[in-house]
Coordinates of C-alpha atoms and ligand atoms in Angstrom, one line a residue:
X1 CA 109.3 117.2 120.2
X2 CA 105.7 117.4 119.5
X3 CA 103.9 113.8 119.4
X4 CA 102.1 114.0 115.4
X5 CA 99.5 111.8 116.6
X6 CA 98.7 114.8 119.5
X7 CA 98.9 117.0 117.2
X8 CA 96.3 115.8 114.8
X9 CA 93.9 115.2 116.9
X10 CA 93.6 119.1 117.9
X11 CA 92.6 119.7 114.7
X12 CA 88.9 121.6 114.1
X13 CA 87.9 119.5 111.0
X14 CA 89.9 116.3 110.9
X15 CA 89.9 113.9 107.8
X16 CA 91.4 110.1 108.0
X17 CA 91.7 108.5 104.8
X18 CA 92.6 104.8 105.0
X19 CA 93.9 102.2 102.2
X20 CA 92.1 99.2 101.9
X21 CA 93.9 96.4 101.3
X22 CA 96.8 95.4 103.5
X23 CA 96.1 98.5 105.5
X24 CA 92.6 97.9 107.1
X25 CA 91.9 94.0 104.9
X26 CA 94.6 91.8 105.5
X27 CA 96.0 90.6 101.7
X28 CA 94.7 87.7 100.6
X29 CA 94.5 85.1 97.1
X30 CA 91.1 86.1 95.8
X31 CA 90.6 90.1 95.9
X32 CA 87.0 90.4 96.3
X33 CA 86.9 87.9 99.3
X34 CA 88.9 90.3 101.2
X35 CA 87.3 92.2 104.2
X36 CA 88.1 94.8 107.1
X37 CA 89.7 93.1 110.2
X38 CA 87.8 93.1 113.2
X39 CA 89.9 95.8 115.1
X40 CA 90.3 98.1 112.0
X41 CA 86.3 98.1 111.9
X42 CA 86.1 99.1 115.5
X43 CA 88.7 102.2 114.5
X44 CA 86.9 103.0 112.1
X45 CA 83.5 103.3 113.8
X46 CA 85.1 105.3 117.1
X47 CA 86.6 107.7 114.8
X48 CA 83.4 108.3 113.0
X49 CA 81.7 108.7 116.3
X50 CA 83.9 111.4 117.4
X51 CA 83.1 115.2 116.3
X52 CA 84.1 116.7 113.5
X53 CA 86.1 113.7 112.1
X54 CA 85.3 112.9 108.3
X55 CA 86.7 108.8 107.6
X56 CA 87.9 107.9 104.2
X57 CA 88.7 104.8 102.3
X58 CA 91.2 105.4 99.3
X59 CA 91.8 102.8 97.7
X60 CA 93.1 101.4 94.2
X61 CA 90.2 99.5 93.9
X62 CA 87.3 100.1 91.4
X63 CA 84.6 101.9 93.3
X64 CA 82.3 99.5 92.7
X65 CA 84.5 96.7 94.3
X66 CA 85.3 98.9 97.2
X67 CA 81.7 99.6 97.8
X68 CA 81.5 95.3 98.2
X69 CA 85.1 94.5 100.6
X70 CA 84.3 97.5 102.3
X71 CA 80.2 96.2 102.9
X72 CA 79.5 100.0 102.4
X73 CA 75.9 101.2 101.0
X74 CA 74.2 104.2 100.7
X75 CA 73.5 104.4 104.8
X76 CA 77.4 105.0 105.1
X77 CA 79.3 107.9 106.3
X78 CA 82.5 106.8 105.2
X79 CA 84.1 108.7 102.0
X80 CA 85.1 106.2 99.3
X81 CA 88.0 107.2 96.5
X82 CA 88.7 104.5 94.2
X83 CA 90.8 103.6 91.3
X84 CA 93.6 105.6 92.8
X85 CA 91.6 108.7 93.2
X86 CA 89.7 108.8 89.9
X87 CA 86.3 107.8 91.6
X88 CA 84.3 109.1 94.3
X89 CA 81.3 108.1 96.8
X90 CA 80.3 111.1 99.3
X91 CA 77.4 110.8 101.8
X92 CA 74.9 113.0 101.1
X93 CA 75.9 115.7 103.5
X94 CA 79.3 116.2 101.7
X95 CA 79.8 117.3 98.0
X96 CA 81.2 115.1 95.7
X97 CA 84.7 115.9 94.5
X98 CA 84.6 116.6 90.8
X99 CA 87.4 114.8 88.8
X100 CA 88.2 116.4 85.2
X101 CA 89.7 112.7 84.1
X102 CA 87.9 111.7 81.3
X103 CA 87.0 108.0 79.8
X104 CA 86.0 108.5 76.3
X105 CA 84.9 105.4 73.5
X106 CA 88.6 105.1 72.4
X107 CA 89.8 105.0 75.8
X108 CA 87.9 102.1 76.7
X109 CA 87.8 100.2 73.6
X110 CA 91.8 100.0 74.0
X111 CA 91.7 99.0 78.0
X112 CA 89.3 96.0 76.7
X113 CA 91.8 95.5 73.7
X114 CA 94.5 95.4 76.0
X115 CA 93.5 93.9 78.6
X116 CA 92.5 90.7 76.0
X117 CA 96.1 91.2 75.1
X118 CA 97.1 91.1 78.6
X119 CA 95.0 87.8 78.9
X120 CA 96.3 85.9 76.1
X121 CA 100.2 86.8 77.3
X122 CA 100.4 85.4 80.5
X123 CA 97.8 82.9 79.9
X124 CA 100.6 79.8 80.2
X125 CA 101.7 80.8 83.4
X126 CA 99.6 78.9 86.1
X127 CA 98.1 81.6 88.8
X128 CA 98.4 84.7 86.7
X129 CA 95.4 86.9 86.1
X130 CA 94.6 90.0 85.0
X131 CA 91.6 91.9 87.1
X132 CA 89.3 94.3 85.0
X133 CA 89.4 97.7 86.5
X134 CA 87.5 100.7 85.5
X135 CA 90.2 102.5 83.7
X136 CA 92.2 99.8 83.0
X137 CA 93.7 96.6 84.4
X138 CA 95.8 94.8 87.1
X139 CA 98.3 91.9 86.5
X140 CA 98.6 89.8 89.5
X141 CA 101.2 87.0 90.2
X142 CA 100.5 86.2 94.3
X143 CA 99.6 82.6 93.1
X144 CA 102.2 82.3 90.7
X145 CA 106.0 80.6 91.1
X146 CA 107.8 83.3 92.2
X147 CA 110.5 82.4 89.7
X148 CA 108.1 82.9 87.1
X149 CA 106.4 86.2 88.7
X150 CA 109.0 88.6 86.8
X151 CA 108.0 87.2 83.5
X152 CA 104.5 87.8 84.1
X153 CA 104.7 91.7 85.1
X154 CA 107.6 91.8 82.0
X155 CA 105.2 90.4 79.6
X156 CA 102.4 93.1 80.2
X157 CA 104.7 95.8 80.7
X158 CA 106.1 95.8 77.3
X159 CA 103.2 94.9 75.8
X160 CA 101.2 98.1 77.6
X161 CA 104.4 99.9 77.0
X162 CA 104.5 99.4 73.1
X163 CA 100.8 100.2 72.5
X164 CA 99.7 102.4 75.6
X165 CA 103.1 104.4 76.2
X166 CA 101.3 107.3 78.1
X167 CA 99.4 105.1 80.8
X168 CA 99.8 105.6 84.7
X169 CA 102.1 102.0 85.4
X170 CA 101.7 101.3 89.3
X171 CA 103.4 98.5 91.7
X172 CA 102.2 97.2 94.3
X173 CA 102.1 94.1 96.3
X174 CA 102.2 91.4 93.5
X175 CA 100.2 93.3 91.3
X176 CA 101.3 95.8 88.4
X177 CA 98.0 98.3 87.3
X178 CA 97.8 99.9 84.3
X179 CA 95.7 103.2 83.6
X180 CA 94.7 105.6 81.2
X181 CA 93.9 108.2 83.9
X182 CA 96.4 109.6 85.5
X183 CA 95.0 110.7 89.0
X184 CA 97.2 109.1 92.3
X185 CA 96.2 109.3 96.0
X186 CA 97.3 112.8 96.2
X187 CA 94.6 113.5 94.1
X188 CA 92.0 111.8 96.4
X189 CA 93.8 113.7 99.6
X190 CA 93.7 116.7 97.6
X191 CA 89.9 116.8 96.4
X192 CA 88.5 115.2 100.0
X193 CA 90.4 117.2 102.1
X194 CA 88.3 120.0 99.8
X195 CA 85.2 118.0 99.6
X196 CA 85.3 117.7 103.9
X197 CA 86.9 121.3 104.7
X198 CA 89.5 119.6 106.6
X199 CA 91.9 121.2 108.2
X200 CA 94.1 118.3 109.0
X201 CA 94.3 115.0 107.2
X202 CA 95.8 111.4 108.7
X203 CA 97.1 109.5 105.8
X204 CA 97.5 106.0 106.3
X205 CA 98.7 103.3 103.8
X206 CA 100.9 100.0 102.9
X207 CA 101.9 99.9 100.0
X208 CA 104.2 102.2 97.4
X209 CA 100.8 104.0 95.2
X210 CA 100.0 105.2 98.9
X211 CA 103.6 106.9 99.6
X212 CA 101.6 109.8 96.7
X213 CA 99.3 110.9 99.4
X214 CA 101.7 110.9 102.0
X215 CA 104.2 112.5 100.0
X216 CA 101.8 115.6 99.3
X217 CA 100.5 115.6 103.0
X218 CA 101.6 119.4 104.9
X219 CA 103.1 120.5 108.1
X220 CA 99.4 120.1 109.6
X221 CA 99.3 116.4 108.7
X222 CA 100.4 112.9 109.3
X223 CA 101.3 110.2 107.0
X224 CA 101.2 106.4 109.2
X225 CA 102.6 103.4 107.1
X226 CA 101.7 100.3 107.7
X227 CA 104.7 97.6 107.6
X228 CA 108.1 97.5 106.2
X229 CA 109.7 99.7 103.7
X230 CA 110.3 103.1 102.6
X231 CA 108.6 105.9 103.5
X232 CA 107.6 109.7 104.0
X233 CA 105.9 109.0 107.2
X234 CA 106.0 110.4 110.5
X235 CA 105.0 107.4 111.9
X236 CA 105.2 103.5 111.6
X237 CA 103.1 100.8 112.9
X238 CA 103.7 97.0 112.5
X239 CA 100.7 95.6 110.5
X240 CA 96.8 96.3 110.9
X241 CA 96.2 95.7 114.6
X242 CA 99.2 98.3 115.0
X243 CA 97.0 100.8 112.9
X244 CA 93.6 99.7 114.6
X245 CA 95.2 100.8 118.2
X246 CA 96.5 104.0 116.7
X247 CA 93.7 105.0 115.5
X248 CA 91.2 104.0 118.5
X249 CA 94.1 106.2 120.5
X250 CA 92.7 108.9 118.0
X251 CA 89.7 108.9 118.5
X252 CA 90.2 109.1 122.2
X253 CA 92.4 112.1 122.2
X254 CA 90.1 113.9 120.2
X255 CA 87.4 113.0 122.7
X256 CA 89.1 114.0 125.7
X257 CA 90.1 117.4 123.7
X258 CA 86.5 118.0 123.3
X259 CA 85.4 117.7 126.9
Ligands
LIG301 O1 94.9 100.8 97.3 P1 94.5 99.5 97.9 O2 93.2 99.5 98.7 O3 95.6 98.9 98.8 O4 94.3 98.5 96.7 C1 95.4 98.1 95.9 C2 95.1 96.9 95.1 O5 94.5 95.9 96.0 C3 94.1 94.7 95.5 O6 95.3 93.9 95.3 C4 96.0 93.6 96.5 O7 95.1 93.0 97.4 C5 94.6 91.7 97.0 C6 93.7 91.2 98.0 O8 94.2 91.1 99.3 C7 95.8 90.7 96.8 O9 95.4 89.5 96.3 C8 96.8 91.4 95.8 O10 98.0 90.6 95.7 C9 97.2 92.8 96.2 O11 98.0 93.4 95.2 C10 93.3 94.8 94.2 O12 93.1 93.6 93.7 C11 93.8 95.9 93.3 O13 92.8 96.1 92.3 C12 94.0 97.2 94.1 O14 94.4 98.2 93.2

């Protein structure tokens, strides 16, 4: 049987688009103080020293916060997709992928509405917060009795559900997100693999929103979860460090290919 990770790395134009959190930033209480481990950012920076390999960071976060955890400025090479795919930062070498998602007056004057809403709900419940997003909001019970946690993501899902029936609802690890746009990861893979001329993409991710982009991977790619549960992956790997060494092998195979 053919090794995937081989495989990949034979490709001409190679793309590697990494989740953030709990894929290259171990999870942690307070979102914005969470950073790359030390092994993922040594990955990262063999891959983007190897020919022909584009490096991506898709993520559910709003750009702007991604551009902070990920200490990424206008020097960077690395491709940034946040909100789920609904926001893009390109280098200046690569054209940015054009999104037809819109965010018009109404559509913001309700996520501020609701996310007050949101606020006010859960506001008895000690360790519950609600994190403003871009096009919406998150809900987020890691700091909250997890007897109490289901009541929290209940709350906000009905409310959401009564007044905003036709936003994007996501889970993920102690966090429900609410959207009004509807793009997912697939739609990041799809546009950057575009944006990059890839002809081969490495998927990697942690959590359920990032099974999307796996899920729409082809027979050229390879989807790599991170951790436990289900999955449309090729290929596991324990936790970060697992990842890190995966991709450093990578990078190496696709510079011994070249020489
Ligand atoms: O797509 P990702 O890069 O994995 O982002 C998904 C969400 O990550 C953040 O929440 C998660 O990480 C936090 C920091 O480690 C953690 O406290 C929280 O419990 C996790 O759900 C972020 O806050 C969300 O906005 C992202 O959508």
């Amino acid at each position: 049987m053919t090794d995937p990770l081989a495989a990949i790395a034979r490709t001409p134009r190679l793309l590697v688009a990494l989740d953030f959190d709990g894929t290259l930033s171990p999870l942690v209480d307070e979102p914005m103080t969470a950073r790359m481990a030390p092994e993922a950012r040594t990955a990262v920076a063999a891959l983007l020293a190897t020919p022909a390999t584009s490096v991506s960071f898709v993520s559910g976060r709003t750009l702007e916060h991604l551009r902070v955890i990920a200490e990424h400025d206008d020097t960077s090479a690395v491709l940034l997709a946040g909100s789920h795919g609904a926001e893009y930062w390109t280098p200046r070498s690569v054209r940015a992928p054009k999104t037809t998602g819109t965010a018009d007056a109404d559509a913001l004057a309700l996520r501020d509405a609701l996310r007050a809403e949101a606020e006010s709900a859960i506001a008895d419940i000690e360790g519950a917060w609600v994190e403003a997003k871009e096009f919406g909001f998150g809900v987020h019970s890691r700091l909250v009795d997890p007897a109490q946690a289901d009541q929290v993501h209940g709350r906000v899902d009905r409310l959401v559900a009564a007044r905003a029936p036709g936003w994007r609802r996501r889970v993920g690890h102690n966090i429900t997100e609410f959207s009004f746009r509807a793009e997912g990861k697939d739609t990041a893979v799809r546009l950057l693999r575009e944006a990059t001329e890839a002809t081969g993409v490495l998927f990697a991710g942690d959590d359920v929103t990032d099974e999307d982009a796996i899920a729409a991977l082809g027979p050229e790619d390879v989807g790599v979860k991170v951790g436990a549960g289900p999955t449309a992956a090729q290929i596991r790997v324990d936790d970060i460090a697992g990842l890190a060494a995966l991709l450093l092998s990578l990078a190496h195979l696709r510079d011994a290919d070249r020489e």
